[in-house]
Amino acid sequence: MYFQNFFNFVEEGPRVHRAVSVFQLYVQPWLAELVGSALFIFTGCMSVIENGQDTGSLQPALAHGLALGIVIALLGEISGGHFNPAVSVSVCLVGGLNIILLIPYIAAQLCGGLIGASLAKVISPPQNYFNTSGGAFNTVKDRAQLWPAIIAEVVMTLFLTLSVCMGAVNSKTRTFLAPFCIGLTVTADVLAGGAISGACMNPARAFGPAAVAHYWTYHWIYWVGPMIGALLTGTLIRLMLGDERIRLLLK
């Protein structure tokens, strides 16, 4: 199903078969993560750049959630449909991704973020682009907002990565509705925490527009918060919530 286990590489068979297997197990997933991340982050950036003042967080929430659900449904069977370094870390921690692929996945997601944010810049009216920092996360303006923003990013990323790991990796709870559930989780998180931190939950989503628009103010929040959330999810599932294959204790 979604978030395939990449440990099952078959060494036997003709050389052509091995070459095809290498492409399908390593190259094709990397390309899927690159393309999916670019499409998702392009949509996310545009939803912020072109967001009307009367819609608040609704337009970005719907655009991010719908775009993510769609790219997971389309590309999930190829790469697992992560499109987020925090998701890749959490899935790797619970055994759903070969650790060999973790760094290539994150690199693909970051490159996809750059592509998506660059495309958004090319087609956006200059004034709208400037006013929104190109879709970068500019919600946090001073130190007083730091801890609420960090905690919000941790909790919202925990919610997202828990949806991914329990809905698509854990055998007892995974469901064909995983793309729908994951997209809805993003929508709910943006509606709930958009005014506090911007509701990033995704370092690639933060990195792409920050690099293109050269907006790095408090950028580190959108790495620290999501990665802590991903580590918490991995710990919860490995110790308590996972099935017998995943759980380390009380098997």
PDB file of C-alpha atoms in Angstrom:
ATOM      1  CA  MET A   1       0.000   0.000   0.000  1.00  0.00           C
ATOM      2  CA  TYR A   2       1.258   3.535   0.649  1.00  0.00           C
ATOM      3  CA  PHE A   3       4.734   4.072   2.149  1.00  0.00           C
ATOM      4  CA  GLN A   4       6.211   0.895   0.750  1.00  0.00           C
ATOM      5  CA  ASN A   5       8.975  -0.962   2.538  1.00  0.00           C
ATOM      6  CA  PHE A   6      12.130  -0.720   0.473  1.00  0.00           C
ATOM      7  CA  PHE A   7      14.018  -3.483   2.222  1.00  0.00           C
ATOM      8  CA  ASN A   8      12.825  -6.147  -0.232  1.00  0.00           C
ATOM      9  CA  PHE A   9      15.314  -5.703  -3.058  1.00  0.00           C
ATOM     10  CA  VAL A  10      15.689  -8.953  -5.028  1.00  0.00           C
ATOM     11  CA  GLU A  11      19.241  -9.723  -6.168  1.00  0.00           C
ATOM     12  CA  GLU A  12      18.417 -12.724  -8.363  1.00  0.00           C
ATOM     13  CA  GLY A  13      17.340 -12.765 -11.990  1.00  0.00           C
ATOM     14  CA  PRO A  14      18.781 -11.385 -15.216  1.00  0.00           C
ATOM     15  CA  ARG A  15      20.841  -8.223 -15.259  1.00  0.00           C
ATOM     16  CA  VAL A  16      18.058  -6.306 -17.025  1.00  0.00           C
ATOM     17  CA  HIS A  17      15.645  -7.266 -14.280  1.00  0.00           C
ATOM     18  CA  ARG A  18      18.109  -6.007 -11.658  1.00  0.00           C
ATOM     19  CA  ALA A  19      18.515  -2.716 -13.510  1.00  0.00           C
ATOM     20  CA  VAL A  20      14.754  -2.260 -13.656  1.00  0.00           C
ATOM     21  CA  SER A  21      14.510  -3.100  -9.961  1.00  0.00           C
ATOM     22  CA  VAL A  22      17.169  -0.525  -9.085  1.00  0.00           C
ATOM     23  CA  PHE A  23      15.299   2.095 -11.102  1.00  0.00           C
ATOM     24  CA  GLN A  24      11.950   1.256  -9.497  1.00  0.00           C
ATOM     25  CA  LEU A  25      13.300   1.005  -5.956  1.00  0.00           C
ATOM     26  CA  TYR A  26      15.663   3.959  -5.896  1.00  0.00           C
ATOM     27  CA  VAL A  27      15.529   6.313  -8.911  1.00  0.00           C
ATOM     28  CA  GLN A  28      11.782   6.391  -9.537  1.00  0.00           C
ATOM     29  CA  PRO A  29      10.897   7.092  -5.868  1.00  0.00           C
ATOM     30  CA  TRP A  30      13.420   9.964  -5.811  1.00  0.00           C
ATOM     31  CA  LEU A  31      11.855  11.455  -8.931  1.00  0.00           C
ATOM     32  CA  ALA A  32       8.361  11.039  -7.476  1.00  0.00           C
ATOM     33  CA  GLU A  33       9.395  12.885  -4.321  1.00  0.00           C
ATOM     34  CA  LEU A  34      10.951  15.662  -6.405  1.00  0.00           C
ATOM     35  CA  VAL A  35       7.905  16.125  -8.649  1.00  0.00           C
ATOM     36  CA  GLY A  36       5.351  15.732  -5.864  1.00  0.00           C
ATOM     37  CA  SER A  37       7.156  18.183  -3.593  1.00  0.00           C
ATOM     38  CA  ALA A  38       7.441  20.735  -6.386  1.00  0.00           C
ATOM     39  CA  LEU A  39       3.718  20.535  -7.187  1.00  0.00           C
ATOM     40  CA  PHE A  40       2.649  20.619  -3.548  1.00  0.00           C
ATOM     41  CA  ILE A  41       4.917  23.535  -2.600  1.00  0.00           C
ATOM     42  CA  PHE A  42       4.039  25.486  -5.745  1.00  0.00           C
ATOM     43  CA  THR A  43       0.353  25.172  -4.828  1.00  0.00           C
ATOM     44  CA  GLY A  44       1.040  26.088  -1.220  1.00  0.00           C
ATOM     45  CA  CYS A  45       3.067  29.170  -2.097  1.00  0.00           C
ATOM     46  CA  MET A  46       0.492  30.381  -4.606  1.00  0.00           C
ATOM     47  CA  SER A  47      -2.331  29.940  -2.096  1.00  0.00           C
ATOM     48  CA  VAL A  48      -0.505  32.321   0.254  1.00  0.00           C
ATOM     49  CA  ILE A  49       0.658  34.810  -2.392  1.00  0.00           C
ATOM     50  CA  GLU A  50      -2.807  35.130  -3.916  1.00  0.00           C
ATOM     51  CA  ASN A  51      -4.748  34.829  -0.652  1.00  0.00           C
ATOM     52  CA  GLY A  52      -7.452  37.472  -0.332  1.00  0.00           C
ATOM     53  CA  GLN A  53      -7.644  39.392   2.923  1.00  0.00           C
ATOM     54  CA  ASP A  54     -11.232  38.268   3.519  1.00  0.00           C
ATOM     55  CA  THR A  55     -10.458  34.537   3.447  1.00  0.00           C
ATOM     56  CA  GLY A  56      -7.970  34.384   6.329  1.00  0.00           C
ATOM     57  CA  SER A  57      -6.422  30.910   6.681  1.00  0.00           C
ATOM     58  CA  LEU A  58      -9.166  29.136   4.746  1.00  0.00           C
ATOM     59  CA  GLN A  59      -7.626  29.409   1.281  1.00  0.00           C
ATOM     60  CA  PRO A  60      -4.129  28.221   2.320  1.00  0.00           C
ATOM     61  CA  ALA A  61      -5.642  25.460   4.478  1.00  0.00           C
ATOM     62  CA  LEU A  62      -7.746  24.051   1.660  1.00  0.00           C
ATOM     63  CA  ALA A  63      -5.026  24.443  -0.970  1.00  0.00           C
ATOM     64  CA  HIS A  64      -2.349  22.710   1.114  1.00  0.00           C
ATOM     65  CA  GLY A  65      -4.632  19.907   2.247  1.00  0.00           C
ATOM     66  CA  LEU A  66      -6.120  19.204  -1.179  1.00  0.00           C
ATOM     67  CA  ALA A  67      -2.774  19.400  -2.989  1.00  0.00           C
ATOM     68  CA  LEU A  68      -1.097  17.057  -0.525  1.00  0.00           C
ATOM     69  CA  GLY A  69      -3.916  14.520  -0.652  1.00  0.00           C
ATOM     70  CA  ILE A  70      -3.836  14.532  -4.454  1.00  0.00           C
ATOM     71  CA  VAL A  71      -0.074  14.061  -4.849  1.00  0.00           C
ATOM     72  CA  ILE A  72      -0.100  11.282  -2.242  1.00  0.00           C
ATOM     73  CA  ALA A  73      -2.894   9.504  -4.110  1.00  0.00           C
ATOM     74  CA  LEU A  74      -1.072   9.917  -7.437  1.00  0.00           C
ATOM     75  CA  LEU A  75       2.513   9.145  -6.399  1.00  0.00           C
ATOM     76  CA  GLY A  76       2.169   7.275  -3.110  1.00  0.00           C
ATOM     77  CA  GLU A  77       2.559   3.846  -4.687  1.00  0.00           C
ATOM     78  CA  ILE A  78       5.889   4.909  -6.210  1.00  0.00           C
ATOM     79  CA  SER A  79       7.662   6.665  -3.346  1.00  0.00           C
ATOM     80  CA  GLY A  80       5.321   6.403  -0.390  1.00  0.00           C
ATOM     81  CA  GLY A  81       4.191   9.994  -0.923  1.00  0.00           C
ATOM     82  CA  HIS A  82       6.181  11.796   1.772  1.00  0.00           C
ATOM     83  CA  PHE A  83       6.982  15.225   0.241  1.00  0.00           C
ATOM     84  CA  ASN A  84       8.166  16.335   3.689  1.00  0.00           C
ATOM     85  CA  PRO A  85      11.482  15.671   5.486  1.00  0.00           C
ATOM     86  CA  ALA A  86       9.695  15.333   8.834  1.00  0.00           C
ATOM     87  CA  VAL A  87       7.404  12.667   7.370  1.00  0.00           C
ATOM     88  CA  SER A  88      10.378  10.801   5.900  1.00  0.00           C
ATOM     89  CA  VAL A  89      12.137  10.831   9.278  1.00  0.00           C
ATOM     90  CA  SER A  90       9.072   9.522  11.116  1.00  0.00           C
ATOM     91  CA  VAL A  91       8.385   6.829   8.502  1.00  0.00           C
ATOM     92  CA  CYS A  92      12.033   5.768   8.614  1.00  0.00           C
ATOM     93  CA  LEU A  93      11.901   5.533  12.415  1.00  0.00           C
ATOM     94  CA  VAL A  94       8.927   3.158  12.307  1.00  0.00           C
ATOM     95  CA  GLY A  95      10.488   0.955   9.634  1.00  0.00           C
ATOM     96  CA  GLY A  96       8.557   2.122   6.585  1.00  0.00           C
ATOM     97  CA  LEU A  97      11.550   3.541   4.717  1.00  0.00           C
ATOM     98  CA  ASN A  98      15.013   2.130   4.170  1.00  0.00           C
ATOM     99  CA  ILE A  99      17.500   4.415   5.923  1.00  0.00           C
ATOM    100  CA  ILE A 100      19.610   4.399   2.737  1.00  0.00           C
ATOM    101  CA  LEU A 101      16.849   6.410   1.070  1.00  0.00           C
ATOM    102  CA  LEU A 102      16.343   8.955   3.846  1.00  0.00           C
ATOM    103  CA  ILE A 103      18.951  11.511   2.725  1.00  0.00           C
ATOM    104  CA  PRO A 104      18.079  11.192  -1.000  1.00  0.00           C
ATOM    105  CA  TYR A 105      14.396  11.660  -0.127  1.00  0.00           C
ATOM    106  CA  ILE A 106      15.092  14.812   1.889  1.00  0.00           C
ATOM    107  CA  ALA A 107      17.338  16.152  -0.888  1.00  0.00           C
ATOM    108  CA  ALA A 108      14.576  15.529  -3.452  1.00  0.00           C
ATOM    109  CA  GLN A 109      12.019  17.282  -1.254  1.00  0.00           C
ATOM    110  CA  LEU A 110      14.246  20.325  -0.764  1.00  0.00           C
ATOM    111  CA  CYS A 111      14.985  20.532  -4.491  1.00  0.00           C
ATOM    112  CA  GLY A 112      11.271  20.189  -5.182  1.00  0.00           C
ATOM    113  CA  GLY A 113      10.658  23.033  -2.761  1.00  0.00           C
ATOM    114  CA  LEU A 114      13.066  25.249  -4.675  1.00  0.00           C
ATOM    115  CA  ILE A 115      11.407  24.379  -7.976  1.00  0.00           C
ATOM    116  CA  GLY A 116       7.890  24.961  -6.674  1.00  0.00           C
ATOM    117  CA  ALA A 117       8.784  28.268  -5.020  1.00  0.00           C
ATOM    118  CA  SER A 118      10.637  29.445  -8.136  1.00  0.00           C
ATOM    119  CA  LEU A 119       7.635  28.681 -10.339  1.00  0.00           C
ATOM    120  CA  ALA A 120       5.415  30.604  -7.926  1.00  0.00           C
ATOM    121  CA  LYS A 121       7.736  33.606  -8.157  1.00  0.00           C
ATOM    122  CA  VAL A 122       7.755  33.540 -11.962  1.00  0.00           C
ATOM    123  CA  ILE A 123       3.975  33.748 -12.328  1.00  0.00           C
ATOM    124  CA  SER A 124       3.109  35.958  -9.336  1.00  0.00           C
ATOM    125  CA  PRO A 125       2.469  39.725  -9.540  1.00  0.00           C
ATOM    126  CA  PRO A 126       5.585  41.366  -8.030  1.00  0.00           C
ATOM    127  CA  GLN A 127       3.639  43.352  -5.440  1.00  0.00           C
ATOM    128  CA  ASN A 128       1.745  40.314  -4.143  1.00  0.00           C
ATOM    129  CA  TYR A 129       4.966  38.315  -4.055  1.00  0.00           C
ATOM    130  CA  PHE A 130       6.764  41.009  -2.085  1.00  0.00           C
ATOM    131  CA  ASN A 131       3.898  41.524   0.374  1.00  0.00           C
ATOM    132  CA  THR A 132       3.776  37.823   1.263  1.00  0.00           C
ATOM    133  CA  SER A 133       7.539  37.159   1.212  1.00  0.00           C
ATOM    134  CA  GLY A 134       6.959  34.759  -1.653  1.00  0.00           C
ATOM    135  CA  GLY A 135       4.897  32.394   0.432  1.00  0.00           C
ATOM    136  CA  ALA A 136       7.640  32.025   3.042  1.00  0.00           C
ATOM    137  CA  PHE A 137       6.664  31.721   6.696  1.00  0.00           C
ATOM    138  CA  ASN A 138       6.712  35.231   8.126  1.00  0.00           C
ATOM    139  CA  THR A 139       4.198  34.862  10.968  1.00  0.00           C
ATOM    140  CA  VAL A 140       6.790  35.009  13.751  1.00  0.00           C
ATOM    141  CA  LYS A 141       8.043  38.578  14.078  1.00  0.00           C
ATOM    142  CA  ASP A 142       9.692  38.751  17.512  1.00  0.00           C
ATOM    143  CA  ARG A 143      11.046  36.630  20.366  1.00  0.00           C
ATOM    144  CA  ALA A 144       7.782  36.683  22.303  1.00  0.00           C
ATOM    145  CA  GLN A 145       6.247  34.490  19.603  1.00  0.00           C
ATOM    146  CA  LEU A 146       9.054  31.925  19.540  1.00  0.00           C
ATOM    147  CA  TRP A 147       7.906  29.363  22.116  1.00  0.00           C
ATOM    148  CA  PRO A 148       4.239  29.352  21.071  1.00  0.00           C
ATOM    149  CA  ALA A 149       5.354  28.891  17.461  1.00  0.00           C
ATOM    150  CA  ILE A 150       7.798  26.086  18.264  1.00  0.00           C
ATOM    151  CA  ILE A 151       5.262  24.225  20.416  1.00  0.00           C
ATOM    152  CA  ALA A 152       2.599  24.674  17.735  1.00  0.00           C
ATOM    153  CA  GLU A 153       4.922  23.247  15.074  1.00  0.00           C
ATOM    154  CA  VAL A 154       5.813  20.269  17.283  1.00  0.00           C
ATOM    155  CA  VAL A 155       2.181  19.415  18.041  1.00  0.00           C
ATOM    156  CA  MET A 156       0.886  19.968  14.513  1.00  0.00           C
ATOM    157  CA  THR A 157       3.721  17.919  12.996  1.00  0.00           C
ATOM    158  CA  LEU A 158       3.074  15.193  15.561  1.00  0.00           C
ATOM    159  CA  PHE A 159      -0.555  15.126  14.394  1.00  0.00           C
ATOM    160  CA  LEU A 160       0.473  15.009  10.727  1.00  0.00           C
ATOM    161  CA  THR A 161       3.180  12.365  11.050  1.00  0.00           C
ATOM    162  CA  LEU A 162       0.947  10.260  13.300  1.00  0.00           C
ATOM    163  CA  SER A 163      -1.709  10.361  10.564  1.00  0.00           C
ATOM    164  CA  VAL A 164       0.883   9.253   8.027  1.00  0.00           C
ATOM    165  CA  CYS A 165       2.444   6.456  10.054  1.00  0.00           C
ATOM    166  CA  MET A 166      -0.775   5.071  11.508  1.00  0.00           C
ATOM    167  CA  GLY A 167      -2.801   5.555   8.341  1.00  0.00           C
ATOM    168  CA  ALA A 168      -0.256   4.248   5.851  1.00  0.00           C
ATOM    169  CA  VAL A 169       2.493   2.226   7.575  1.00  0.00           C
ATOM    170  CA  ASN A 170       1.132   0.501  10.681  1.00  0.00           C
ATOM    171  CA  SER A 171      -0.545  -2.719   9.495  1.00  0.00           C
ATOM    172  CA  LYS A 172      -3.333  -2.680  12.108  1.00  0.00           C
ATOM    173  CA  THR A 173      -4.551   0.805  11.251  1.00  0.00           C
ATOM    174  CA  ARG A 174      -3.518   1.581   7.682  1.00  0.00           C
ATOM    175  CA  THR A 175      -6.303   2.411   5.273  1.00  0.00           C
ATOM    176  CA  PHE A 176      -6.905   3.234   1.617  1.00  0.00           C
ATOM    177  CA  LEU A 177      -8.252   6.542   2.911  1.00  0.00           C
ATOM    178  CA  ALA A 178      -4.738   7.549   4.028  1.00  0.00           C
ATOM    179  CA  PRO A 179      -4.314  10.321   1.389  1.00  0.00           C
ATOM    180  CA  PHE A 180      -7.665  11.790   2.379  1.00  0.00           C
ATOM    181  CA  CYS A 181      -6.873  11.609   6.100  1.00  0.00           C
ATOM    182  CA  ILE A 182      -3.406  13.129   5.668  1.00  0.00           C
ATOM    183  CA  GLY A 183      -4.711  15.982   3.528  1.00  0.00           C
ATOM    184  CA  LEU A 184      -7.466  16.699   6.051  1.00  0.00           C
ATOM    185  CA  THR A 185      -4.906  16.725   8.867  1.00  0.00           C
ATOM    186  CA  VAL A 186      -2.927  19.425   7.081  1.00  0.00           C
ATOM    187  CA  THR A 187      -6.098  21.448   6.502  1.00  0.00           C
ATOM    188  CA  ALA A 188      -7.078  21.154  10.165  1.00  0.00           C
ATOM    189  CA  ASP A 189      -3.589  22.114  11.326  1.00  0.00           C
ATOM    190  CA  VAL A 190      -3.461  25.209   9.115  1.00  0.00           C
ATOM    191  CA  LEU A 191      -6.889  26.331  10.303  1.00  0.00           C
ATOM    192  CA  ALA A 192      -5.913  25.741  13.937  1.00  0.00           C
ATOM    193  CA  GLY A 193      -2.351  27.054  14.040  1.00  0.00           C
ATOM    194  CA  GLY A 194      -1.876  29.249  11.009  1.00  0.00           C
ATOM    195  CA  ALA A 195      -2.079  32.439  13.048  1.00  0.00           C
ATOM    196  CA  ILE A 196       0.466  31.189  15.608  1.00  0.00           C
ATOM    197  CA  SER A 197       3.316  29.834  13.511  1.00  0.00           C
ATOM    198  CA  GLY A 198       2.032  29.719   9.951  1.00  0.00           C
ATOM    199  CA  ALA A 199       1.427  25.962  10.340  1.00  0.00           C
ATOM    200  CA  CYS A 200       4.380  24.755   8.303  1.00  0.00           C
ATOM    201  CA  MET A 201       4.942  21.157   9.528  1.00  0.00           C
ATOM    202  CA  ASN A 202       7.307  20.701   6.593  1.00  0.00           C
ATOM    203  CA  PRO A 203      10.928  21.922   6.382  1.00  0.00           C
ATOM    204  CA  ALA A 204      10.876  21.629   2.573  1.00  0.00           C
ATOM    205  CA  ARG A 205       7.797  23.846   2.406  1.00  0.00           C
ATOM    206  CA  ALA A 206       9.655  26.401   4.530  1.00  0.00           C
ATOM    207  CA  PHE A 207      13.011  26.075   2.760  1.00  0.00           C
ATOM    208  CA  GLY A 208      11.896  26.543  -0.855  1.00  0.00           C
ATOM    209  CA  PRO A 209      10.236  29.972  -0.594  1.00  0.00           C
ATOM    210  CA  ALA A 210      12.736  31.157   2.030  1.00  0.00           C
ATOM    211  CA  ALA A 211      15.630  30.469  -0.353  1.00  0.00           C
ATOM    212  CA  VAL A 212      13.908  31.978  -3.394  1.00  0.00           C
ATOM    213  CA  ALA A 213      12.636  35.079  -1.568  1.00  0.00           C
ATOM    214  CA  HIS A 214      15.743  35.367   0.647  1.00  0.00           C
ATOM    215  CA  TYR A 215      13.585  35.464   3.761  1.00  0.00           C
ATOM    216  CA  TRP A 216      15.337  33.637   6.617  1.00  0.00           C
ATOM    217  CA  THR A 217      13.853  35.338   9.683  1.00  0.00           C
ATOM    218  CA  TYR A 218      13.262  32.645  12.329  1.00  0.00           C
ATOM    219  CA  HIS A 219      13.524  30.019   9.587  1.00  0.00           C
ATOM    220  CA  TRP A 220      15.072  27.535  12.013  1.00  0.00           C
ATOM    221  CA  ILE A 221      11.723  27.177  13.806  1.00  0.00           C
ATOM    222  CA  TYR A 222      10.387  25.291  10.785  1.00  0.00           C
ATOM    223  CA  TRP A 223      13.148  22.716  11.052  1.00  0.00           C
ATOM    224  CA  VAL A 224      13.343  22.285  14.814  1.00  0.00           C
ATOM    225  CA  GLY A 225       9.598  22.054  15.479  1.00  0.00           C
ATOM    226  CA  PRO A 226       8.722  19.551  12.729  1.00  0.00           C
ATOM    227  CA  MET A 227      11.731  17.333  13.426  1.00  0.00           C
ATOM    228  CA  ILE A 228      10.888  17.134  17.137  1.00  0.00           C
ATOM    229  CA  GLY A 229       7.314  16.256  16.186  1.00  0.00           C
ATOM    230  CA  ALA A 230       8.585  13.514  13.864  1.00  0.00           C
ATOM    231  CA  LEU A 231      10.840  12.069  16.581  1.00  0.00           C
ATOM    232  CA  LEU A 232       7.939  12.043  19.046  1.00  0.00           C
ATOM    233  CA  THR A 233       5.767  10.186  16.552  1.00  0.00           C
ATOM    234  CA  GLY A 234       8.465   7.594  15.944  1.00  0.00           C
ATOM    235  CA  THR A 235       8.889   7.101  19.691  1.00  0.00           C
ATOM    236  CA  LEU A 236       5.149   6.760  20.346  1.00  0.00           C
ATOM    237  CA  ILE A 237       4.655   4.200  17.611  1.00  0.00           C
ATOM    238  CA  ARG A 238       7.803   2.214  18.346  1.00  0.00           C
ATOM    239  CA  LEU A 239       7.059   1.990  22.068  1.00  0.00           C
ATOM    240  CA  MET A 240       3.269   1.894  22.348  1.00  0.00           C
ATOM    241  CA  LEU A 241       1.035   2.368  19.314  1.00  0.00           C
ATOM    242  CA  GLY A 242       2.669   0.206  16.642  1.00  0.00           C
ATOM    243  CA  ASP A 243       1.723  -3.305  15.593  1.00  0.00           C
ATOM    244  CA  GLU A 244       3.811  -6.323  16.603  1.00  0.00           C
ATOM    245  CA  ARG A 245       6.217  -5.835  13.699  1.00  0.00           C
ATOM    246  CA  ILE A 246       6.906  -2.202  14.611  1.00  0.00           C
ATOM    247  CA  ARG A 247       6.504  -2.127  18.406  1.00  0.00           C
ATOM    248  CA  LEU A 248       9.673  -2.713  20.423  1.00  0.00           C
ATOM    249  CA  LEU A 249       8.011  -3.382  23.780  1.00  0.00           C
ATOM    250  CA  LEU A 250       5.311  -5.774  25.035  1.00  0.00           C
ATOM    251  CA  LYS A 251       5.099  -7.829  21.857  1.00  0.00           C
TER     252      LYS A 251
END
